[in-house]
Amino acid sequence: MPKASTYKANSVIYFQGDVGDRIYILQSGTVSLNSNDIETGEEIHDQIKTGEFFGVKSALGKYPREENAVVLTDAAVVVFSVPEFEQLALSNTRIVMKMLKVFSNQLRRLHTKVSGLMQGGAQSSPEDGLFRIGEYYMRKKQYAQAVYAFNKYLTYYPSGRHQAEASRHAETAEQFAQKYGSGKGPAAPGFQGGSHGNGETDGGRNAGGAASGGGGQNLSDSAKAYYEAVSSFSREEFAKALEQFKQVAASGGDEEYVLKSTFEIGRCLFGLERYDAVIKHYTGLIQKFPKLPDLTEALFYLGRAYQESGDTARAASFFKKILSMEDVDEGLRRKVNKAVRALEGN
Amino acid sequence: MDMNLAAFERFAVHFQKGDLLFCEYEPGDAFYLIQKGRVQISKIMGDIEKTIDILQPGEIFGEMAILEEAPRSANAVALDDVKVLEFNRANFEVLMRGNPQIALKLLKLFTKRIYDQRRRFMILTLDDVHAKVADVFLMIDESQPSKDVGTGQRVFYTTPDDIGHWAGISPEKSREVLQHFVSQRRVEIYQDRIVVRNINDFARFVNSRRKR
C-alpha cells in the first residue's frame, strides 16, 4: 500500500546519487529538485507542483537519483514502491500518457542537444547514407534488401543527387533477385569485385562529402598494419613492433601512416635501448622534416638517448630546447622536467 | 503476454524472414511491438553488418520515431517470419489507452533512453578530448556488470572507431587520443579489444575535467 509521509522544511527526501526505488506524489508543501546543468554546471531548481510525481525516472529505470529532493516548506507526500506505482498506472492510463508526453519532450530536447554536439562531418547525410545502404546490399548480393533501400531512397529523394543511379540499381537488383536469388549469381554491373570493390568506388565518393565518416570505416592497408604495430608496441614487444613499423614505413602506402611509422621506429629503438640508433634515427628525421609535427617528442627522445649514453651535456641542451618552445604538450613537459631533475641529481 | 491485443489486429503487420522492417537513414514515422518472431537490429559499418541487438516478442523498437521523424539509426531485419504491431502518431493514443501495459513498457523504455542520452551528453560536454574518450570507457563500464571489481583493469570488446563515435570525434582523432593513452601505459589496444589498465584512474581524470 502507498504510504503517506511528512517531511520538515530543510530536510532532504533523497540525495543525488542515491539508488532509490520509491516514487513520490507531493500532497502539500514545497519540494524543490536541485541539480547541476550538465553543460554549464549551473544550479537548477525545479519546484514540484502539488499533485505532481517525482522520483519516477530513476525508480523505474533503476538508476541513481539525478537530483537532490529538498523540502522547502513542511511537506506531505505519498510514497509508492515501483510495483505499487505500476498498479496505479495500469488502472489509470491518463497518468502514463501524461508522463509519456513529459518524458518524450525531455528525450527530444536531450536528443537534439546530443546530435548538435556530435561531430557534424563525421556522419553522412541521411540522403547519402540511405543510398550507401543500398550499395552495401548490392555488393553483398542481398538483392531484396537492396531493392528496399533504393526504393526508399527514390520515395524520399525523388530528385536526389543519386536518383539516376538508385533507380538503375533498383531495377538491376530486382532482375538479379528474380534470376539468381539472394546471395547468388554474378556480381551486378558496377559491383564486381565483391566486397572488396568498395575501397575504390566508394572511396572516391566519400572523399567529397563524408571524408571523415568513410575514412574510419575503410581502413587502408597501411593503417591496419600501423595499428598492428602500435598494438605490439603497447605490449612492449619492441623488436616485433620495430619490424612492423619498418614495413609500413617502407611500404610507400598512405603517407600519414608512413610518417607516423617512421616516427615510431625511433621509439621502438629507444625501447630496445639502442640509443645510438635512436640518435641517428631522429637526427636524420629532423633534418629531413624540419617541421615534423611531433618535433618536440623527437627532441625528447634524442635528449633521453644522449642521457642514457652518458652525454649529459647534450641531453641537457635538448631538454632546455624543448622547455623553451611554445606549444609543448603538458604531459611531455612534465616528462622533460623529470628528466632534467634526474640529470641534475647526477 | 497477456494483453488485450485482439482489437488491434488491424494494426498488425507481417514480414517474411529476411525482410527489412526499416533501414538506417530512412525517415521513421512508426514504432513497433513484436508479437511473433525475432527482429535483428544492425548497423552497416564499412563492409560489415554489425548486429547490435536481437529482439524477442514483447519488445518494442523504433520508438524514437514517435518523437520526431528523425532518420533511423539502425536497420531492423526480420530473423524469422515476424508479426509486429505498428504504432504511428495517428493510432498512438488509441493503442496506448487500450493497452496500459504497452504504455507502461514504453514509459520504462523512455526512462532508460533518457538516462542513456544524458550520459552521452555528459561525455560530449567535456571540453578535453582525452577526458571524452576516457569517459566513454566509464560509460561502457557502467553498463557492463563487472565481474571483478577488485582490480581496476577492464577489458572492452570495442574498437577505436566505436569509441570515437561515442565521444563525438572522428575515428582519426579517437585513434590519436588512444595512442596517447597507450604511450602513457594507461591503455592497451588489441585487434578485437581495448584494455584499460585502471578504470578508477580514468574516473578520477574525468571528474577533474568536469564542470561543477
XYZ file of C-alpha atoms in Angstrom:
558
model
C 0.000 0.000 0.000
C 1.237 3.512 -0.785
C 2.190 5.312 2.431
C 1.606 8.903 3.473
C 4.698 10.559 4.826
C 5.633 14.036 6.057
C 8.903 15.929 5.825
C 10.047 19.004 7.743
C 11.319 22.101 5.979
C 15.049 21.850 5.110
C 15.065 18.075 5.164
C 16.021 16.055 2.128
C 13.818 13.298 0.688
C 16.601 11.828 -1.382
C 20.080 12.776 -2.490
C 21.616 12.834 -5.930
C 23.442 9.538 -6.453
C 21.157 7.587 -4.107
C 19.740 4.433 -5.549
C 16.070 4.531 -4.709
C 13.030 2.515 -5.714
C 10.423 4.916 -4.331
C 8.157 7.204 -6.310
C 6.508 10.224 -4.679
C 3.475 12.437 -5.165
C 3.511 15.813 -3.494
C 0.321 16.385 -1.489
C 1.127 19.697 0.184
C 4.088 21.920 0.967
C 7.051 22.769 -1.273
C 9.707 20.459 -2.655
C 12.495 21.505 -4.971
C 14.581 19.207 -7.159
C 18.083 20.647 -7.246
C 20.680 19.574 -9.745
C 23.503 20.957 -11.836
C 23.200 21.673 -15.518
C 25.364 19.173 -17.364
C 26.575 21.735 -19.847
C 27.280 24.751 -17.666
C 27.442 23.326 -14.155
C 24.875 25.963 -13.135
C 22.454 25.053 -10.355
C 18.938 24.194 -11.426
C 15.997 24.432 -9.020
C 12.887 22.720 -10.196
C 9.904 23.253 -7.952
C 7.384 20.400 -7.765
C 3.725 21.330 -8.059
C 1.124 19.877 -5.731
C -0.216 16.632 -7.177
C 2.913 16.060 -9.236
C 5.010 12.886 -9.228
C 8.740 12.936 -8.646
C 11.478 10.342 -8.474
C 9.779 8.420 -11.288
C 12.578 8.089 -13.833
C 15.316 6.874 -11.521
C 12.968 4.449 -9.747
C 11.539 2.973 -12.951
C 14.851 2.989 -14.782
C 16.736 1.664 -11.729
C 19.470 4.252 -11.874
C 20.839 6.734 -9.320
C 18.802 9.833 -8.482
C 19.828 12.754 -10.632
C 18.912 15.491 -8.184
C 18.555 16.358 -4.503
C 14.893 16.476 -3.465
C 14.938 19.277 -0.882
C 11.918 20.193 1.248
C 11.461 23.976 1.309
C 8.342 24.183 3.491
C 6.828 21.315 5.534
C 5.561 18.781 3.024
C 3.243 15.799 2.864
C 3.905 13.142 0.228
C 2.532 9.756 -0.761
C 5.231 7.166 -1.302
C 4.871 4.337 -3.848
C 7.048 1.333 -4.464
C 7.592 0.553 -8.156
C 5.020 -2.312 -8.200
C 2.502 -0.040 -6.452
C 3.131 2.677 -8.995
C 2.717 0.203 -11.865
C -0.564 -0.929 -10.377
C -1.777 2.643 -10.290
C -0.528 3.304 -13.817
C -2.298 0.275 -15.256
C -5.625 1.354 -13.840
C -5.106 4.978 -14.794
C -3.741 5.393 -18.297
C -4.064 9.180 -18.092
C -1.123 9.287 -15.693
C 1.052 7.255 -18.030
C 0.026 9.226 -21.092
C 0.890 12.460 -19.331
C 4.258 11.114 -18.267
C 4.941 9.753 -21.730
C 4.473 13.292 -23.018
C 6.770 14.793 -20.407
C 9.427 12.126 -20.934
C 9.286 12.266 -24.682
C 9.737 16.042 -24.508
C 12.768 15.623 -22.278
C 14.100 12.943 -24.549
C 13.591 15.079 -27.618
C 15.414 18.020 -26.057
C 18.311 15.821 -24.977
C 18.409 14.151 -28.345
C 18.648 17.477 -30.142
C 21.440 18.618 -27.862
C 23.360 15.371 -28.259
C 23.022 15.392 -32.041
C 24.151 19.011 -32.073
C 27.347 18.068 -30.284
C 28.089 15.047 -32.424
C 30.707 15.795 -34.980
C 28.921 17.262 -37.943
C 31.305 15.948 -40.552
C 31.576 12.503 -39.064
C 28.095 11.488 -40.063
C 26.858 11.166 -43.568
C 23.745 12.993 -44.603
C 20.648 10.785 -44.445
C 20.393 11.002 -48.211
C 23.910 9.694 -48.862
C 23.579 7.246 -46.013
C 20.431 5.665 -47.380
C 21.949 5.349 -50.849
C 25.060 3.704 -49.460
C 22.988 1.144 -47.575
C 21.545 0.131 -50.926
C 25.038 -0.152 -52.364
C 26.148 -2.249 -49.428
C 23.359 -4.765 -50.027
C 24.146 -4.798 -53.754
C 27.737 -5.716 -53.013
C 26.552 -8.456 -50.680
C 24.093 -9.684 -53.325
C 21.259 -9.221 -50.842
C 19.027 -8.059 -53.641
C 15.712 -7.882 -51.796
C 17.272 -5.594 -49.207
C 18.949 -3.537 -51.923
C 15.615 -3.085 -53.662
C 14.095 -1.941 -50.389
C 16.811 0.626 -49.694
C 16.920 2.041 -53.243
C 13.137 2.263 -53.423
C 13.056 4.107 -50.096
C 15.699 6.407 -51.468
C 13.580 7.131 -54.535
C 10.492 7.678 -52.357
C 12.140 10.214 -50.085
C 14.530 11.811 -52.551
C 12.722 11.643 -55.915
C 15.065 14.246 -57.361
C 18.019 13.452 -55.151
C 21.572 13.516 -56.385
C 21.806 9.717 -56.623
C 18.372 9.433 -58.225
C 19.510 8.092 -61.601
C 21.883 5.554 -60.066
C 19.370 4.474 -57.463
C 16.669 3.710 -59.991
C 19.150 1.863 -62.212
C 20.399 -0.202 -59.259
C 16.869 -0.877 -58.021
C 15.979 -2.287 -61.430
C 19.116 -4.423 -61.631
C 18.614 -5.662 -58.093
C 15.092 -6.703 -58.930
C 16.217 -8.587 -62.032
C 19.045 -10.311 -60.212
C 16.799 -11.246 -57.312
C 14.425 -12.965 -59.727
C 17.080 -14.500 -61.907
C 19.562 -15.722 -59.340
C 18.033 -15.276 -55.902
C 19.655 -13.761 -52.868
C 23.380 -14.196 -52.407
C 23.753 -15.931 -55.771
C 24.751 -15.201 -59.326
C 27.436 -12.926 -60.691
C 28.068 -9.524 -59.202
C 25.833 -6.785 -60.564
C 27.407 -4.343 -63.031
C 29.348 -1.765 -61.075
C 29.620 -4.085 -58.097
C 32.219 -6.508 -59.423
C 34.998 -7.460 -57.143
C 32.506 -8.342 -54.467
C 33.037 -6.873 -51.083
C 36.452 -5.530 -51.955
C 35.338 -3.301 -54.804
C 34.172 -0.989 -52.091
C 37.551 0.595 -51.492
C 37.823 2.098 -54.938
C 34.357 3.151 -55.929
C 33.212 4.298 -52.528
C 36.477 5.845 -51.532
C 36.201 8.333 -54.333
C 32.683 9.247 -53.427
C 33.438 9.601 -49.767
C 36.260 11.958 -50.461
C 33.784 14.662 -51.320
C 31.064 14.645 -48.721
C 31.810 12.464 -45.779
C 35.533 12.033 -45.794
C 35.921 11.505 -42.087
C 32.938 9.182 -41.886
C 34.181 6.933 -44.620
C 37.810 7.166 -43.657
C 37.358 5.347 -40.421
C 35.321 2.586 -41.885
C 37.612 1.653 -44.709
C 40.947 1.447 -43.018
C 43.690 1.375 -45.596
C 46.178 -1.448 -45.533
C 48.870 0.823 -44.171
C 46.554 1.964 -41.405
C 45.814 -1.614 -40.446
C 49.471 -2.532 -40.436
C 50.245 0.576 -38.437
C 47.744 -0.325 -35.709
C 49.065 -3.855 -35.607
C 52.443 -2.369 -34.872
C 51.025 0.014 -32.278
C 49.454 -2.944 -30.604
C 52.809 -4.751 -30.425
C 54.370 -1.597 -29.060
C 51.742 -1.310 -26.367
C 52.609 -4.850 -25.290
C 56.232 -3.704 -25.114
C 57.209 -6.142 -27.836
C 59.573 -3.561 -29.225
C 61.531 -5.800 -31.585
C 58.358 -7.010 -33.247
C 56.880 -3.505 -33.336
C 60.101 -2.204 -34.891
C 59.881 -4.705 -37.746
C 56.206 -3.894 -38.281
C 56.713 -0.131 -38.283
C 59.653 -0.550 -40.663
C 57.436 -2.423 -43.080
C 54.770 0.270 -43.029
C 57.391 2.980 -43.414
C 58.881 1.224 -46.428
C 55.536 0.288 -47.972
C 55.051 3.534 -49.838
C 51.402 3.405 -48.795
C 49.260 6.027 -47.096
C 51.592 8.933 -46.385
C 50.118 9.677 -42.971
C 50.909 6.204 -41.681
C 54.287 6.059 -43.359
C 55.253 9.209 -41.461
C 53.753 8.044 -38.187
C 55.516 4.715 -38.501
C 58.808 6.386 -39.304
C 58.427 8.321 -36.106
C 57.540 5.261 -34.049
C 60.647 3.427 -35.253
C 62.657 5.731 -33.005
C 60.507 4.924 -30.003
C 60.947 1.206 -30.632
C 64.705 1.663 -30.835
C 64.551 3.503 -27.555
C 62.537 0.679 -26.015
C 65.247 -1.706 -27.241
C 67.861 0.522 -25.573
C 69.641 1.049 -28.889
C 70.426 4.638 -28.040
C 72.942 5.289 -30.839
C 70.349 4.170 -33.316
C 67.733 6.444 -31.703
C 70.048 9.423 -32.085
C 70.815 8.590 -35.677
C 67.135 7.993 -36.496
C 65.719 11.183 -35.035
C 68.599 13.395 -36.160
C 68.002 12.207 -39.687
C 64.274 12.637 -39.383
C 64.507 16.196 -38.096
C 66.886 17.129 -40.889
C 64.511 15.692 -43.431
C 61.346 17.176 -41.913
C 62.236 20.354 -40.006
C 58.513 20.927 -39.411
C 57.836 17.454 -38.072
C 54.526 17.541 -36.184
C 55.964 15.508 -33.335
C 59.180 17.521 -33.266
C 59.161 18.114 -29.510
C 58.770 14.435 -28.826
C 61.582 13.588 -31.216
C 63.779 16.077 -29.366
C 62.806 14.452 -26.095
C 63.890 11.013 -27.281
C 67.117 12.492 -28.582
C 67.747 14.019 -25.178
C 66.896 10.823 -23.381
C 69.109 8.795 -25.696
C 72.059 11.085 -25.025
C 71.311 10.913 -21.328
C 71.264 7.128 -21.384
C 74.527 7.009 -23.297
C 76.148 9.289 -20.739
C 76.355 12.525 -22.741
C 74.606 14.654 -20.115
C 75.658 17.968 -21.631
C 73.960 17.190 -24.958
C 70.950 15.739 -23.129
C 70.554 18.912 -21.072
C 70.714 21.125 -24.149
C 67.935 19.134 -25.847
C 65.710 19.318 -22.771
C 66.357 23.049 -22.462
C 65.422 23.490 -26.069
C 62.077 21.708 -25.580
C 61.237 23.753 -22.499
C 61.942 26.958 -24.410
C 59.468 26.008 -27.126
C 55.881 27.048 -27.165
C 53.051 24.646 -27.631
C 54.597 21.752 -25.740
C 52.167 19.103 -24.609
C 51.642 19.223 -20.850
C 52.478 15.560 -20.411
C 55.704 15.907 -22.346
C 56.699 18.995 -20.396
C 56.300 17.000 -17.205
C 58.430 14.182 -18.599
C 61.122 16.634 -19.659
C 61.154 18.280 -16.248
C 61.514 14.895 -14.648
C 64.408 14.028 -16.949
C 66.063 17.354 -16.140
C 65.738 16.670 -12.427
C 67.304 13.246 -12.955
C 70.191 14.893 -14.795
C 70.744 17.394 -12.011
C 70.721 14.626 -9.461
C 73.699 13.062 -11.243
C 1.954 -11.735 -22.967
C -1.453 -11.336 -21.635
C -2.707 -8.224 -23.308
C -5.884 -7.253 -24.913
C -4.466 -7.050 -28.406
C -7.236 -8.696 -30.370
C -8.934 -5.384 -31.045
C -5.729 -4.050 -32.515
C -5.256 -6.761 -35.065
C -5.799 -4.201 -37.812
C -2.544 -2.515 -36.815
C -0.616 -5.757 -37.192
C 1.975 -6.035 -39.964
C 3.648 -9.198 -41.217
C 7.178 -9.588 -42.514
C 8.913 -12.553 -44.035
C 12.182 -13.892 -42.800
C 14.985 -11.698 -44.158
C 12.774 -8.672 -44.856
C 13.898 -5.227 -43.832
C 11.384 -3.576 -41.497
C 13.304 -0.364 -41.934
C 16.810 0.649 -42.779
C 19.239 3.148 -41.367
C 18.808 6.769 -42.530
C 15.240 6.165 -43.628
C 12.918 8.731 -42.056
C 10.909 6.966 -39.383
C 7.296 7.607 -38.517
C 6.295 4.437 -36.699
C 7.492 2.164 -33.935
C 6.843 -1.500 -33.355
C 5.900 -4.062 -30.759
C 6.963 -7.578 -31.678
C 4.177 -10.133 -31.407
C 5.832 -13.039 -33.153
C 9.333 -13.852 -34.366
C 12.645 -12.165 -33.709
C 13.997 -8.901 -35.082
C 17.647 -8.160 -35.529
C 18.863 -4.603 -35.086
C 22.051 -3.993 -37.030
C 24.244 -1.270 -38.390
C 26.356 -1.283 -41.518
C 29.881 -0.248 -40.736
C 32.206 -0.139 -43.675
C 31.924 -3.529 -45.215
C 30.247 -5.471 -42.448
C 26.795 -5.539 -40.970
C 27.174 -5.416 -37.232
C 24.426 -6.832 -35.031
C 23.525 -4.507 -32.204
C 20.686 -6.459 -30.666
C 18.290 -9.318 -31.268
C 14.798 -8.580 -30.025
C 12.173 -11.071 -28.903
C 8.367 -10.997 -28.879
C 7.078 -8.431 -26.394
C 9.874 -5.975 -27.081
C 9.451 -2.506 -28.531
C 11.767 -0.959 -31.088
C 11.994 2.128 -33.291
C 10.405 4.155 -30.510
C 12.475 7.266 -31.224
C 10.360 7.752 -34.320
C 7.382 8.842 -32.250
C 9.393 11.857 -31.113
C 10.176 13.292 -34.487
C 10.692 11.949 -37.939
C 14.373 11.519 -37.319
C 16.285 9.195 -39.611
C 16.509 5.632 -38.295
C 19.801 4.964 -36.585
C 19.954 1.261 -37.478
C 18.488 -1.462 -39.676
C 15.725 -3.742 -38.439
C 15.685 -7.148 -40.123
C 13.180 -9.963 -39.631
C 15.085 -13.027 -38.376
C 12.000 -15.231 -38.606
C 8.577 -14.679 -40.052
C 7.644 -11.717 -37.946
C 4.410 -10.129 -36.819
C 4.512 -6.679 -35.289
C 2.042 -4.080 -34.132
C 2.782 -0.840 -35.898
C 2.292 2.342 -33.896
C 2.257 5.731 -35.527
C 1.122 9.166 -34.498
C -2.399 8.562 -35.704
C -3.051 5.377 -33.755
C -0.699 6.017 -30.841
C -3.220 7.394 -28.346
C -5.829 4.765 -29.149
C -3.361 1.916 -28.827
C -1.855 3.258 -25.632
C -5.157 3.928 -23.906
C -6.343 0.460 -24.816
C -3.099 -1.162 -23.676
C -1.827 0.380 -20.474
C 0.806 -2.349 -20.271
C 2.343 -1.241 -23.533
C 2.178 2.344 -22.351
C 3.990 1.370 -19.155
C 6.554 -0.572 -21.110
C 7.173 2.423 -23.321
C 7.436 4.661 -20.266
C 10.152 2.429 -18.852
C 11.942 2.377 -22.167
C 11.891 6.185 -22.189
C 13.404 6.376 -18.708
C 16.243 4.226 -19.957
C 16.691 6.252 -23.135
C 16.695 9.495 -21.162
C 19.368 8.105 -18.905
C 21.463 6.919 -21.851
C 21.152 10.242 -23.650
C 22.021 12.181 -20.500
C 25.056 10.012 -20.075
C 26.130 10.638 -23.654
C 25.501 14.327 -23.184
C 27.833 14.301 -20.181
C 30.590 12.902 -22.392
C 30.024 15.383 -25.185
C 30.021 18.425 -22.901
C 33.537 17.688 -21.664
C 35.989 20.118 -23.262
C 39.057 17.940 -23.028
C 39.120 15.367 -25.828
C 41.155 12.925 -23.720
C 38.546 13.152 -20.981
C 35.816 12.469 -23.539
C 37.471 9.255 -24.627
C 38.129 8.194 -21.030
C 34.502 8.914 -20.160
C 33.291 6.678 -22.992
C 35.074 3.794 -21.275
C 33.446 4.754 -17.976
C 30.036 4.801 -19.633
C 30.509 1.365 -21.161
C 31.892 0.070 -17.876
C 28.811 1.307 -16.005
C 26.580 -0.630 -18.363
C 28.501 -3.888 -18.227
C 28.255 -5.774 -14.962
C 31.777 -6.059 -13.617
C 32.842 -9.495 -12.671
C 35.929 -8.362 -10.893
C 35.564 -5.103 -9.039
C 38.698 -5.809 -7.038
C 41.077 -4.659 -9.732
C 40.774 -1.555 -11.827
C 41.591 -3.348 -15.078
C 38.770 -3.610 -17.594
C 38.531 -5.246 -20.999
C 36.341 -3.676 -23.670
C 35.448 -5.569 -26.816
C 35.320 -2.484 -28.951
C 37.356 -0.585 -31.496
C 38.934 2.870 -31.576
C 36.368 3.843 -34.219
C 33.433 2.919 -31.987
C 34.967 4.815 -29.099
C 35.310 7.828 -31.381
C 31.683 7.546 -32.362
C 30.529 7.725 -28.726
C 32.913 10.545 -27.955
C 31.625 12.531 -30.925
C 35.058 12.742 -32.525
C 36.459 11.457 -35.797
C 37.931 7.951 -35.955
C 41.315 9.515 -36.664
C 41.162 11.696 -33.585
C 40.000 8.775 -31.488
C 42.971 6.694 -32.585
C 45.300 9.575 -31.863
C 43.942 10.009 -28.338
C 44.047 6.266 -27.655
C 47.589 6.169 -28.942
C 48.428 8.861 -26.434
C 46.903 6.722 -23.659
C 48.923 3.773 -24.972
C 52.115 5.755 -24.713
C 51.167 6.646 -21.145
C 50.652 2.937 -20.462
C 47.048 3.567 -19.448
C 45.558 1.601 -22.321
C 46.461 -1.390 -24.496
C 44.984 -1.825 -27.957
C 44.479 -5.241 -29.491
C 42.810 -6.381 -32.669
C 39.495 -7.232 -31.008
C 39.607 -5.373 -27.716
C 40.914 -2.456 -25.738
C 42.216 -2.899 -22.218
C 42.042 -0.065 -19.726
C 44.687 -0.658 -17.105
C 42.914 1.183 -14.303
C 39.340 2.348 -14.726
C 39.488 4.225 -11.400
C 42.314 6.321 -12.743
C 40.057 7.234 -15.685
C 37.207 8.092 -13.296
C 39.412 10.480 -11.336
C 40.731 12.006 -14.535
C 37.244 12.608 -15.966
C 35.931 14.039 -12.706
C 38.757 16.526 -12.593
C 37.719 17.772 -16.033
C 34.021 18.104 -15.354
C 32.430 21.463 -14.696
C 30.910 21.803 -11.278
